[in-house]
Amino acid sequence: MNKLKIVFTVIASSILLAGGIFLAVYPVEIIGIFARALGILLTAFGSLGIIFFIFTRDNRPNITAQTLALGIVSLACGVVLLAWPGIIDQAVRITMLVWLFFTGGVQLLVSYSYYLNAQRRWGLSLLWGGLLMAGFVVVLTSQDLWVFMLSTFIAAYCILLGLAGLLRLVLIVNQKNKKRKAIPLPFWMEVFLPKATLAWIKSTLDGENEEKGEEDGSVVTSGRVKEGATDVEILIHMSDLGTNALGHVDVAIDGQVFSYGNYDHDKDHIHLFGLFWDGVFAICEREKYIRFSLDSARKTIIGYQLALSLEDEQRLKDNIADFLQDCVPWKPEEPRKNGYANALLKQGAQLFKVAKGKYRTYFMLNTNCALLLEDFLEGTSIPKARVFGGIMTPGSLLSMFENELKRPGSPVKERTLYLSDRMASVNRKRRPQKALAELEECIACERENQGKK
């Protein structure tokens, strides 16, 4: 971890920690101070971005039109905050209202899904969803209770985020191998990370860097995917197409890929306006599956290789075997309605319907591929991305695995970028900028941008 990142982490974590403490004591006053401080920072950041674009863009390839646009937006937001600091209170309040309503609604849908699948936890999800909706009504109707929420829940959240950032920095600097406990960031700060990462890769990868990556194994094109068994690998899919832009995640072990998703597109098996689908599980040979995903499904994949102990690897296999006991073999009756499932069958995949348990119903914001992967890794040395709850997405796992890759002693050892031959051919025609850029910087930048919005 370089000095600039250490300094940035210390400053950001310290601001969160101090801001949370002051927010707990002086909730109204600190909002005004925070608005002015943020206004100054945004004004300075925006001005520097514009200056860099005007005077250094010819010598620094990473300074692009996006830098100028971000600088103008940041400058405008900074000026507005300095002129009307009270607007920040309403912005925070509206953000909280949206979060409460959205999260509460998701929990109510989760409760309904669990109820349909005879899961005992449906009552707990119903209670939690009801409490969140009650909080939404309270914040919407009472200014006094909104101030109370600022000084308690939001203050505590800021303090926890600040402490978590400082603790992670201490562990990295002192080379401590300790399993990380994650405090979830707001849902909207991670859900689009796969799409943002794909855009980052496209803008930084070029023919020369790709050839270097092929030499050291960090970049693999579809024509060079290795055959046979490999170590445990987590495959995170990225795409520009439709809902695929939110990402997808699989696990590969012993030369096979295990994938869960909403692969049954028969309208008779889609419920509640497309929110709930029948859960389908697929097992496919790794080489064929990756090539199919790259060339036919037009995806880009990041693979994280895991160095698990024998006990951890056996626990992973046992968890998968336990899950398969709830599945029954399945074959789509009408291939035209299930083009993707039929295409997997042509790759030699085995398809299963989940017959019981919470994954019998696929729900994008809960019982999805990311949550199932965490269940598969339960009891291993891989940390959870959602220790304190929150919505699980492939973006959450992308962020977690990228952080683990940088941590000394982590079981996440390597990262491979899988490109389709078509995408590799397009990138060879582009002017070089950088090799596969550090995704940690991309992810940090995307979080910062989403947080400002």
XYZ file of C-alpha atoms in Angstrom:
453
model
C 0.000 0.000 0.000
C 1.671 3.250 -1.114
C 2.016 6.346 1.043
C -0.656 8.303 -0.836
C -3.253 5.591 -0.179
C -2.220 5.404 3.491
C -2.604 9.164 3.882
C -5.973 9.135 2.079
C -7.242 6.250 4.255
C -6.104 7.974 7.453
C -7.766 11.273 6.476
C -11.043 9.716 5.295
C -11.324 7.367 8.297
C -10.436 10.121 10.758
C -13.043 12.435 9.248
C -15.696 9.720 9.527
C -14.705 8.945 13.116
C -14.560 12.576 14.263
C -17.689 13.454 12.297
C -19.602 10.600 13.919
C -18.558 11.683 17.418
C -19.469 15.331 16.821
C -22.694 14.285 15.121
C -23.687 12.389 18.235
C -23.081 15.469 20.442
C -23.977 18.395 18.153
C -26.184 16.947 15.368
C -27.535 20.261 14.042
C -24.320 22.290 14.260
C -22.098 19.598 12.750
C -24.297 19.376 9.667
C -23.602 23.037 8.895
C -19.879 22.641 9.539
C -19.803 19.496 7.423
C -21.591 21.274 4.581
C -19.044 24.099 4.542
C -16.056 21.734 4.828
C -17.424 19.545 2.055
C -18.098 22.630 -0.031
C -14.467 23.748 0.335
C -13.151 20.272 -0.527
C -15.397 19.906 -3.564
C -14.514 23.390 -4.774
C -10.790 22.671 -4.427
C -11.107 19.203 -5.992
C -13.150 20.510 -8.909
C -10.816 23.435 -9.520
C -7.759 21.145 -9.513
C -9.468 18.772 -11.946
C -10.206 21.605 -14.367
C -6.652 22.990 -14.036
C -5.090 19.563 -14.608
C -7.241 19.054 -17.695
C -6.317 22.445 -19.168
C -2.561 22.311 -18.523
C -1.522 18.620 -18.280
C -3.880 16.548 -20.456
C -1.307 16.264 -23.271
C 1.309 14.747 -20.960
C -0.907 12.617 -18.692
C -3.058 10.015 -20.496
C -5.217 9.470 -17.410
C -6.447 13.086 -17.627
C -9.448 12.852 -19.966
C -12.720 14.618 -20.715
C -14.185 12.676 -17.802
C -11.727 14.505 -15.534
C -13.023 17.836 -16.821
C -16.670 16.811 -16.410
C -16.048 15.550 -12.864
C -14.183 18.764 -12.050
C -17.047 20.968 -13.297
C -19.667 18.967 -11.380
C -17.559 18.983 -8.190
C -16.945 22.715 -8.463
C -20.650 23.420 -8.988
C -21.639 21.259 -5.990
C -18.997 22.936 -3.839
C -20.216 26.426 -4.723
C -23.845 25.450 -3.994
C -22.896 24.027 -0.583
C -20.911 27.116 0.352
C -23.780 29.390 -0.717
C -26.592 27.346 0.881
C -25.093 25.032 3.567
C -28.557 24.166 4.899
C -29.250 22.148 1.762
C -27.030 19.346 3.037
C -29.454 18.562 5.866
C -32.307 18.026 3.441
C -30.072 16.026 1.108
C -29.078 13.692 3.943
C -32.690 13.430 5.066
C -33.941 12.554 1.579
C -31.150 10.012 1.191
C -32.140 8.406 4.481
C -35.813 8.355 3.455
C -34.983 6.638 0.176
C -32.744 4.107 1.946
C -35.362 3.308 4.611
C -38.146 2.879 2.073
C -36.051 0.815 -0.331
C -34.453 -1.411 2.309
C -37.737 -1.858 4.155
C -39.484 -2.812 0.934
C -36.753 -5.321 0.100
C -37.072 -6.916 3.542
C -40.830 -7.263 3.114
C -40.263 -8.964 -0.233
C -37.649 -11.214 1.373
C -40.180 -12.115 4.055
C -42.707 -13.034 1.365
C -40.108 -15.145 -0.451
C -39.142 -16.969 2.757
C -42.800 -17.559 3.557
C -43.393 -19.137 0.145
C -40.386 -21.414 0.682
C -41.384 -22.409 4.243
C -38.420 -20.677 5.854
C -38.795 -19.891 9.545
C -36.966 -16.591 9.185
C -39.844 -14.996 7.311
C -41.201 -13.549 10.562
C -37.864 -11.918 11.434
C -37.607 -10.372 7.962
C -41.204 -9.160 8.258
C -40.431 -7.541 11.623
C -37.259 -5.895 10.327
C -39.033 -4.635 7.212
C -41.867 -3.246 9.341
C -39.396 -1.414 11.597
C -37.647 0.133 8.604
C -40.943 1.273 7.152
C -41.895 2.728 10.536
C -38.567 4.583 10.543
C -39.421 5.929 7.092
C -42.712 7.348 8.390
C -41.000 8.826 11.457
C -38.271 10.586 9.458
C -40.826 11.821 6.944
C -43.208 13.334 9.507
C -41.095 14.511 12.442
C -38.132 16.899 12.373
C -37.313 16.271 16.048
C -37.092 12.520 15.572
C -34.965 13.087 12.493
C -32.457 14.974 14.647
C -32.509 12.058 17.106
C -31.762 9.621 14.289
C -28.876 11.819 13.134
C -27.336 11.802 16.603
C -27.705 8.055 17.132
C -27.923 5.696 14.157
C -26.132 7.788 11.531
C -23.498 8.902 14.047
C -22.861 5.292 15.102
C -22.584 4.202 11.457
C -19.993 6.897 10.706
C -17.986 5.950 13.804
C -17.990 2.261 12.849
C -16.891 3.020 9.279
C -14.055 5.236 10.544
C -12.842 2.655 13.059
C -13.040 -0.135 10.463
C -10.925 1.889 8.014
C -8.236 2.665 10.605
C -8.194 -0.939 11.843
C -7.764 -2.308 8.321
C -4.909 0.150 7.714
C -3.131 -0.920 10.943
C -3.423 -4.591 9.970
C -2.008 -3.959 6.489
C 0.873 -1.742 7.655
C 1.850 -4.197 10.408
C 1.489 -7.220 8.106
C -1.100 -8.776 10.373
C -3.078 -11.695 8.993
C -6.492 -11.232 10.481
C -9.858 -12.092 9.022
C -11.635 -8.881 8.087
C -15.032 -7.890 9.443
C -16.955 -5.855 6.916
C -19.304 -2.988 7.636
C -21.511 -2.686 4.566
C -21.459 0.508 2.556
C -24.778 1.819 1.250
C -26.224 -0.418 -1.440
C -25.939 2.119 -4.266
C -22.175 2.531 -3.679
C -21.402 -1.070 -4.661
C -24.182 -2.353 -6.896
C -22.723 -0.827 -10.089
C -19.071 -1.667 -9.344
C -18.957 -4.484 -11.952
C -20.071 -2.106 -14.717
C -17.716 0.640 -13.512
C -14.847 -1.866 -13.331
C -15.541 -3.059 -16.870
C -15.462 0.532 -18.128
C -12.179 1.040 -16.266
C -10.657 -2.071 -17.844
C -11.723 -1.049 -21.339
C -10.170 2.384 -20.900
C -6.839 1.139 -19.535
C -6.149 -2.081 -21.420
C -4.262 -1.993 -24.725
C -2.514 -4.471 -26.976
C 0.942 -4.036 -25.467
C -0.282 -4.455 -21.905
C -2.433 -7.413 -22.901
C 0.612 -9.205 -24.327
C 2.500 -8.630 -21.073
C -0.504 -9.941 -19.165
C -0.613 -13.075 -21.300
C 3.052 -13.691 -20.534
C 2.593 -13.579 -16.756
C -0.871 -15.188 -16.799
C -2.788 -12.167 -15.484
C -4.701 -11.800 -18.788
C -6.262 -14.799 -20.543
C -8.190 -14.644 -23.808
C -10.988 -17.101 -24.572
C -8.781 -19.112 -26.914
C -6.258 -19.741 -24.136
C -8.433 -20.805 -21.224
C -6.676 -23.690 -19.511
C -8.224 -27.120 -19.550
C -8.568 -29.449 -16.586
C -8.757 -28.899 -12.850
C -7.506 -25.695 -11.251
C -7.390 -24.261 -7.746
C -10.544 -22.807 -6.231
C -11.450 -19.700 -8.196
C -14.166 -17.076 -7.842
C -15.444 -15.821 -11.194
C -17.028 -12.357 -11.242
C -18.788 -11.568 -14.542
C -19.077 -8.065 -15.988
C -21.167 -6.849 -18.906
C -22.723 -3.753 -20.469
C -25.955 -5.522 -21.382
C -29.180 -4.969 -19.408
C -29.363 -6.374 -15.889
C -26.095 -8.233 -16.579
C -24.439 -4.883 -15.845
C -25.068 -5.618 -12.153
C -22.701 -8.566 -12.446
C -22.762 -12.275 -11.694
C -20.558 -14.557 -9.603
C -19.663 -18.271 -9.737
C -17.232 -20.598 -7.999
C -14.940 -22.997 -9.863
C -13.408 -26.029 -8.182
C -11.903 -29.276 -9.506
C -12.370 -28.133 -13.089
C -16.097 -27.456 -12.723
C -18.048 -24.214 -12.394
C -21.031 -24.016 -10.037
C -23.487 -21.301 -11.048
C -26.837 -20.145 -9.643
C -29.268 -17.808 -11.350
C -32.672 -17.091 -12.871
C -32.138 -19.321 -15.889
C -35.776 -20.438 -16.284
C -37.401 -17.726 -18.410
C -40.754 -19.449 -18.856
C -43.373 -16.835 -17.953
C -45.290 -19.429 -15.926
C -42.342 -19.595 -13.536
C -41.820 -15.832 -13.116
C -43.768 -14.211 -10.280
C -44.631 -10.798 -8.846
C -43.879 -8.708 -11.941
C -40.530 -10.389 -12.587
C -39.108 -9.979 -9.065
C -39.191 -13.697 -8.233
C -37.925 -16.502 -10.456
C -37.418 -20.228 -10.032
C -33.885 -20.795 -8.751
C -31.762 -22.821 -11.195
C -28.345 -24.314 -10.443
C -25.857 -25.258 -13.159
C -22.678 -27.348 -13.136
C -20.438 -27.027 -16.178
C -16.890 -27.818 -17.244
C -14.758 -24.777 -16.416
C -13.094 -24.301 -19.806
C -16.332 -24.572 -21.794
C -18.242 -22.350 -19.375
C -15.679 -19.530 -19.406
C -15.389 -19.603 -23.196
C -19.167 -19.586 -23.540
C -19.480 -16.650 -21.117
C -16.814 -14.650 -22.954
C -17.711 -15.347 -26.568
C -21.441 -16.110 -26.599
C -22.738 -14.214 -23.541
C -20.325 -11.311 -24.318
C -19.040 -10.963 -20.793
C -15.677 -10.116 -19.251
C -14.605 -12.082 -16.172
C -12.275 -11.413 -13.272
C -11.110 -14.590 -11.564
C -9.757 -14.564 -7.998
C -7.661 -17.631 -7.150
C -7.991 -18.844 -3.575
C -5.307 -20.714 -1.654
C -7.524 -22.598 0.798
C -6.365 -25.077 3.390
C -7.419 -28.696 2.962
C -10.002 -28.186 5.713
C -11.411 -25.049 4.061
C -11.573 -26.691 0.647
C -13.374 -29.702 2.093
C -15.812 -27.400 3.895
C -16.548 -25.650 0.573
C -17.191 -28.989 -1.140
C -19.403 -30.154 1.736
C -21.462 -26.951 1.581
C -21.998 -27.421 -2.157
C -22.943 -31.075 -1.633
C -25.459 -30.101 1.061
C -26.999 -27.555 -1.280
C -27.307 -30.115 -4.094
C -29.437 -32.288 -1.817
C -32.155 -29.619 -2.167
C -31.970 -29.732 -5.991
C -33.535 -31.951 -8.632
C -32.399 -32.414 -12.256
C -34.119 -30.075 -14.701
C -34.326 -29.670 -18.441
C -36.258 -26.827 -20.101
C -39.360 -28.138 -21.836
C -39.491 -25.317 -24.360
C -35.959 -24.322 -25.463
C -37.228 -21.197 -27.268
C -38.413 -19.746 -23.954
C -35.156 -20.704 -22.245
C -32.435 -19.808 -24.709
C -29.731 -19.307 -22.084
C -30.480 -22.556 -20.244
C -30.548 -24.420 -23.550
C -27.202 -22.863 -24.510
C -25.723 -24.107 -21.210
C -26.986 -27.599 -22.007
C -25.141 -27.455 -25.324
C -21.953 -26.792 -23.344
C -22.511 -30.062 -21.494
C -23.871 -28.412 -18.343
C -26.074 -30.196 -15.827
C -29.095 -28.140 -14.795
C -31.027 -28.410 -11.543
C -34.103 -26.738 -10.091
C -33.817 -25.867 -6.411
C -36.705 -27.850 -4.915
C -36.622 -26.547 -1.338
C -34.915 -24.048 0.912
C -34.589 -20.276 0.592
C -32.886 -20.527 -2.817
C -35.935 -22.207 -4.331
C -36.873 -18.642 -5.277
C -34.312 -16.419 -6.989
C -34.586 -12.790 -5.890
C -32.046 -10.339 -7.317
C -31.721 -8.350 -4.073
C -31.450 -11.274 -1.659
C -31.390 -14.934 -2.656
C -29.025 -14.391 -5.565
C -25.691 -15.755 -6.797
C -23.660 -13.560 -4.423
C -25.513 -14.643 -1.276
C -25.261 -18.314 -2.273
C -21.502 -17.963 -2.764
C -21.191 -16.600 0.771
C -23.156 -19.614 2.013
C -20.812 -21.914 0.098
C -17.804 -20.208 1.753
C -19.387 -20.361 5.219
C -16.884 -21.705 7.760
C -13.792 -21.052 5.594
C -11.063 -18.428 6.003
C -12.723 -16.173 3.389
C -14.369 -13.217 5.173
C -17.970 -12.224 4.676
C -18.788 -9.130 2.679
C -21.911 -8.554 4.774
C -21.205 -9.328 8.433
C -23.689 -6.705 9.637
C -26.345 -7.308 7.034
C -27.191 -5.370 3.923
C -28.029 -6.316 0.361
C -25.578 -8.769 -1.208
C -24.544 -8.090 -4.798
C -21.662 -9.185 -7.042
C -20.330 -5.645 -6.526
C -20.058 -6.321 -2.788
C -17.944 -9.408 -3.476
C -15.828 -7.607 -6.090
C -14.970 -4.952 -3.533
C -14.232 -7.516 -0.810
C -12.030 -9.794 -2.951
C -10.089 -6.843 -4.321
C -9.382 -5.656 -0.770
C -8.436 -9.178 0.318
C -6.010 -9.453 -2.600
C -4.039 -6.555 -1.104
C -4.071 -7.900 2.476
C -0.933 -9.747 3.636
C -1.641 -13.367 4.470
C -4.994 -13.369 2.696
C -6.175 -16.635 1.073
C -6.964 -14.570 -2.058
C -3.674 -14.967 -3.917
C -4.038 -14.022 -7.587
C -6.287 -12.227 -10.033
C -6.860 -13.136 -13.682
C -8.660 -11.107 -16.311
C -10.538 -13.209 -18.877
C -11.221 -11.437 -22.188
C -13.110 -12.536 -25.264
C -11.035 -12.636 -28.457
C -13.322 -9.914 -29.848
C -12.698 -7.543 -26.944
C -8.957 -8.242 -27.044
C -8.909 -7.447 -30.781
C -10.705 -4.128 -30.217
C -8.324 -3.107 -27.436
C -5.254 -3.786 -29.583
C -6.354 -0.894 -31.798
C -6.470 1.622 -28.955
C -3.671 3.912 -27.908
C -1.867 2.626 -24.776
C -2.606 4.211 -21.415
C -1.773 1.812 -18.590
C -1.664 -1.915 -18.003
C -4.561 -3.502 -16.153
C -4.980 -0.688 -13.624
C -5.358 -1.366 -9.956
C -9.011 -2.128 -9.440
C -8.787 -0.926 -5.856
C -8.288 2.622 -7.123
C -11.162 2.250 -9.567
C -13.452 0.926 -6.857
C -12.438 3.655 -4.403
C -13.046 6.288 -7.067
C -16.451 4.882 -7.967
C -17.489 4.768 -4.299
C -16.408 8.370 -3.871
C -18.351 9.483 -6.939
C -21.492 7.617 -5.886
C -21.169 9.024 -2.369
C -21.055 12.564 -3.737
C -24.183 11.943 -5.779
